[in-house]
Coordinates of N, CA and C in Angstrom, one line a residue:
M98 N -109.6 -0.7 21.7 CA -108.7 -1.3 20.7 C -107.6 -0.1 20.6
K99 N -108.1 1.1 20.1 CA -107.1 2.6 19.5 C -106.2 2.5 21.0
I100 N -106.8 2.2 22.1 CA -105.5 2.7 23.2 C -104.4 1.6 23.1
V101 N -104.6 0.2 22.8 CA -103.9 -0.7 22.6 C -102.7 -0.1 21.3
V102 N -103.1 0.2 20.5 CA -102.4 0.6 19.1 C -101.5 1.6 19.7
I103 N -102.1 2.9 20.2 CA -101.5 4.0 21.0 C -100.3 3.6 21.8
A104 N -101.0 2.7 22.5 CA -99.6 2.3 23.4 C -98.4 1.6 22.7
L105 N -98.8 0.7 21.8 CA -97.9 -0.1 21.2 C -96.8 0.6 20.4
G106 N -97.8 1.6 20.0 CA -96.8 2.7 19.1 C -95.8 3.4 20.1
A107 N -96.7 4.1 21.3 CA -95.6 4.6 22.1 C -94.5 3.7 22.7
L108 N -94.6 2.4 22.8 CA -93.6 1.7 23.0 C -92.5 1.7 21.9
A109 N -92.9 1.2 20.9 CA -91.9 1.1 19.5 C -91.2 2.4 19.5
L110 N -92.0 3.8 19.9 CA -91.2 4.7 19.5 C -89.6 4.9 20.6
T111 N -90.3 4.5 22.0 CA -89.1 4.7 22.9 C -88.1 3.6 22.6
A112 N -88.2 2.7 21.8 CA -87.2 1.9 21.7 C -86.3 2.2 20.9
C113 N -86.7 3.1 20.0 CA -85.8 4.0 19.1 C -85.1 5.1 19.1
M114 N -85.2 5.4 20.6 CA -84.8 6.5 21.4 C -83.2 6.3 21.4
E115 N -82.5 7.5 21.2 CA -81.2 7.2 21.3 C -80.7 7.4 23.0
S116 N -79.8 6.4 23.1 CA -79.5 6.2 24.5 C -77.9 7.1 24.8
R117 N -78.2 7.9 26.1 CA -76.9 8.8 26.4 C -75.7 7.9 26.5
P118 N -74.5 8.3 26.3 CA -73.6 7.4 26.7 C -73.1 7.9 28.4
A119 N -72.7 6.9 29.1 CA -72.2 7.6 30.4 C -70.8 8.5 30.1
P120 N -70.8 9.6 31.1 CA -70.0 10.6 31.1 C -68.7 9.7 31.2
M121 N -67.4 10.4 30.5 CA -66.1 9.9 30.5 C -65.8 10.2 32.0
P122 N -64.9 9.4 32.6 CA -64.4 9.6 33.6 C -62.9 10.5 33.5
A123 N -62.4 11.2 34.6 CA -61.5 12.3 34.3 C -60.4 11.6 34.2
P124 N -59.6 12.0 33.0 CA -58.5 11.0 32.6 C -57.5 10.8 33.6
A125 N -56.4 10.2 33.8 CA -55.3 10.2 35.0 C -54.8 11.0 34.8
G126 N -54.0 12.0 35.7 CA -53.6 13.5 35.6 C -54.2 14.2 35.6
A127 N -55.4 14.5 35.8 CA -56.5 15.6 35.5 C -55.9 16.5 36.1
C128 N -56.0 17.8 35.7 CA -55.8 19.3 36.6 C -56.8 19.3 37.2
D129 N -56.3 20.0 38.2 CA -57.3 20.6 39.3 C -56.5 22.0 39.7
A130 N -57.0 22.9 39.2 CA -56.1 24.5 39.5 C -56.2 25.1 40.8
A131 N -57.6 24.3 41.5 CA -57.8 25.3 42.7 C -57.0 25.3 43.8
P132 N -56.1 23.8 44.0 CA -55.3 23.6 45.0 C -53.8 24.5 44.9
V133 N -53.6 25.1 44.0 CA -52.7 26.1 43.4 C -53.0 27.4 43.2
Q134 N -54.0 27.7 43.6 CA -54.2 29.4 43.3 C -53.4 30.1 44.3
A135 N -53.1 29.6 45.6 CA -52.3 30.3 46.3 C -50.9 30.7 46.1
L136 N -50.5 29.9 45.0 CA -49.0 30.0 44.7 C -49.0 31.3 43.6
I137 N -50.0 31.9 43.2 CA -49.8 33.2 42.4 C -49.3 34.2 43.3
G138 N -48.4 34.9 42.3 CA -47.6 36.1 42.9 C -46.2 35.8 43.2
K139 N -45.9 34.1 43.1 CA -44.4 33.8 43.6 C -43.8 34.0 42.3
P140 N -42.3 33.8 42.4 CA -41.6 33.6 41.2 C -41.7 32.4 40.5
A141 N -41.8 32.1 39.1 CA -42.1 31.5 38.6 C -41.3 30.6 37.6
G142 N -40.4 30.0 37.9 CA -38.9 29.4 37.3 C -39.4 28.0 37.4
P143 N -38.7 27.2 36.7 CA -38.7 25.9 36.4 C -39.0 25.0 37.1
S144 N -38.5 24.9 38.4 CA -38.6 24.2 39.8 C -40.3 24.8 40.4
F145 N -40.5 25.9 40.1 CA -42.0 26.5 40.6 C -43.0 25.7 39.5
V146 N -42.8 25.9 38.6 CA -43.7 25.1 37.3 C -44.2 23.4 37.7
E147 N -43.1 22.9 38.0 CA -42.9 21.4 38.4 C -43.6 21.1 39.7
K148 N -43.7 22.3 40.6 CA -44.3 22.1 42.0 C -45.4 22.5 41.6
V149 N -45.9 23.2 41.0 CA -47.5 23.4 40.3 C -48.0 22.1 39.7
R150 N -47.4 21.8 38.9 CA -47.8 20.5 38.1 C -48.3 19.3 38.9
R151 N -47.1 19.1 40.1 CA -47.3 18.0 41.0 C -48.6 18.3 42.0
Q152 N -48.8 19.4 42.4 CA -49.8 19.8 43.2 C -51.0 20.0 42.9
S153 N -51.1 20.2 41.5 CA -52.6 20.1 40.6 C -53.0 19.3 40.1
G154 N -51.9 17.8 40.4 CA -52.1 16.9 39.7 C -52.2 16.5 38.5
S155 N -51.4 17.1 37.8 CA -51.2 17.4 36.0 C -50.6 16.5 35.8
A156 N -50.6 16.2 34.6 CA -49.6 14.9 33.8 C -48.5 16.0 33.0
L157 N -48.9 17.5 33.1 CA -48.4 18.1 32.1 C -48.5 19.7 32.6
A158 N -47.1 20.3 32.4 CA -47.4 21.5 32.6 C -46.5 22.6 31.6
R159 N -47.2 24.0 31.5 CA -46.6 24.8 30.7 C -46.4 26.0 31.3
R160 N -45.3 26.7 31.1 CA -45.0 27.8 31.2 C -45.1 29.0 30.2
I161 N -46.0 29.8 30.6 CA -46.5 30.7 29.3 C -46.2 32.1 29.6
T162 N -45.2 32.7 28.9 CA -44.8 34.3 28.9 C -45.4 35.0 28.1
P163 N -45.4 36.5 28.3 CA -46.4 37.4 27.7 C -46.1 37.3 26.1
E164 N -44.8 37.3 25.9 CA -44.2 37.3 24.1 C -44.7 35.9 23.2
M165 N -45.1 34.7 24.6 CA -45.3 33.6 23.8 C -46.4 33.5 22.8
R166 N -46.5 32.5 21.9 CA -47.5 32.2 21.1 C -48.0 30.9 21.5
V167 N -49.2 30.5 22.0 CA -49.7 29.0 22.3 C -50.6 28.7 21.8
T168 N -50.7 27.5 21.6 CA -52.1 26.4 21.2 C -53.1 26.8 22.0
M169 N -54.3 26.9 21.6 CA -55.5 27.2 22.3 C -56.1 26.1 22.5
D170 N -55.8 24.8 22.2 CA -56.3 23.6 22.4 C -56.6 23.1 24.0
F171 N -57.4 22.8 24.1 CA -58.1 22.3 25.9 C -57.4 20.9 25.8
R172 N -56.4 20.6 27.1 CA -56.0 19.3 27.6 C -56.5 19.1 28.9
A173 N -57.2 18.2 29.5 CA -57.5 18.0 31.0 C -56.4 17.7 31.7
D174 N -55.5 17.5 31.2 CA -54.3 16.7 31.8 C -53.2 17.6 31.7
R175 N -53.3 19.1 31.5 CA -52.1 20.1 31.4 C -52.7 21.4 32.4
V176 N -51.6 21.8 33.2 CA -51.8 22.9 34.0 C -50.9 24.3 33.2
N177 N -51.2 25.4 33.1 CA -50.8 26.3 32.4 C -50.4 27.6 33.5
V178 N -49.1 27.8 33.4 CA -48.7 28.7 34.4 C -48.4 30.0 33.8
W179 N -49.4 31.2 33.7 CA -49.2 32.6 33.0 C -48.1 33.4 34.0
V180 N -46.9 33.9 33.4 CA -45.9 34.4 33.9 C -46.0 35.8 33.5
S181 N -45.9 37.0 34.7 CA -45.8 38.2 33.9 C -44.6 38.5 33.3
T182 N -44.5 39.7 33.5 CA -43.3 40.3 32.7 C -42.0 40.2 33.7
N183 N -42.4 40.4 35.0 CA -41.7 40.3 36.4 C -41.0 38.9 36.6
G184 N -41.5 38.1 35.9 CA -41.5 36.7 36.3 C -42.3 35.6 37.4
T185 N -43.2 36.6 38.0 CA -44.0 35.7 39.0 C -45.4 35.2 38.1
A186 N -45.9 34.4 38.9 CA -46.8 33.7 38.3 C -48.1 34.9 38.3
E187 N -48.9 35.1 37.0 CA -50.2 35.9 37.0 C -51.4 35.1 37.0
R188 N -51.3 34.1 36.5 CA -52.6 33.0 36.7 C -52.2 31.7 36.6
I189 N -52.9 30.7 37.1 CA -52.8 29.5 36.9 C -54.0 28.7 36.5
T190 N -54.0 28.1 35.2 CA -55.3 27.8 34.8 C -55.0 26.4 34.4
C191 N -56.4 25.3 33.9 CA -56.0 23.9 33.3 C -56.3 24.2 32.1
G192 N -55.7 23.4 31.1 CA -55.9 23.4 29.8 C -54.6 23.1 28.9

């Protein structure tokens, strides 16, 4: 009889467990910076930034220069082109 009570108690506790939601799919236009890493070191003008945006699959792009202040919010659909003082792409990251 004790085993039945314990089994029913365990069954009742598992019914109260929190279920985990399915992982969210990547949004349309999600950034993938891997394909554009070969472009680092190239002159980073407006057409270059647009090329990076297209090749990374991002919906948005921003060109960040050393003197700029930028928000640190993460956006999965944005690629960041970090530009050095001489105008070349220094880093390309998602966010």
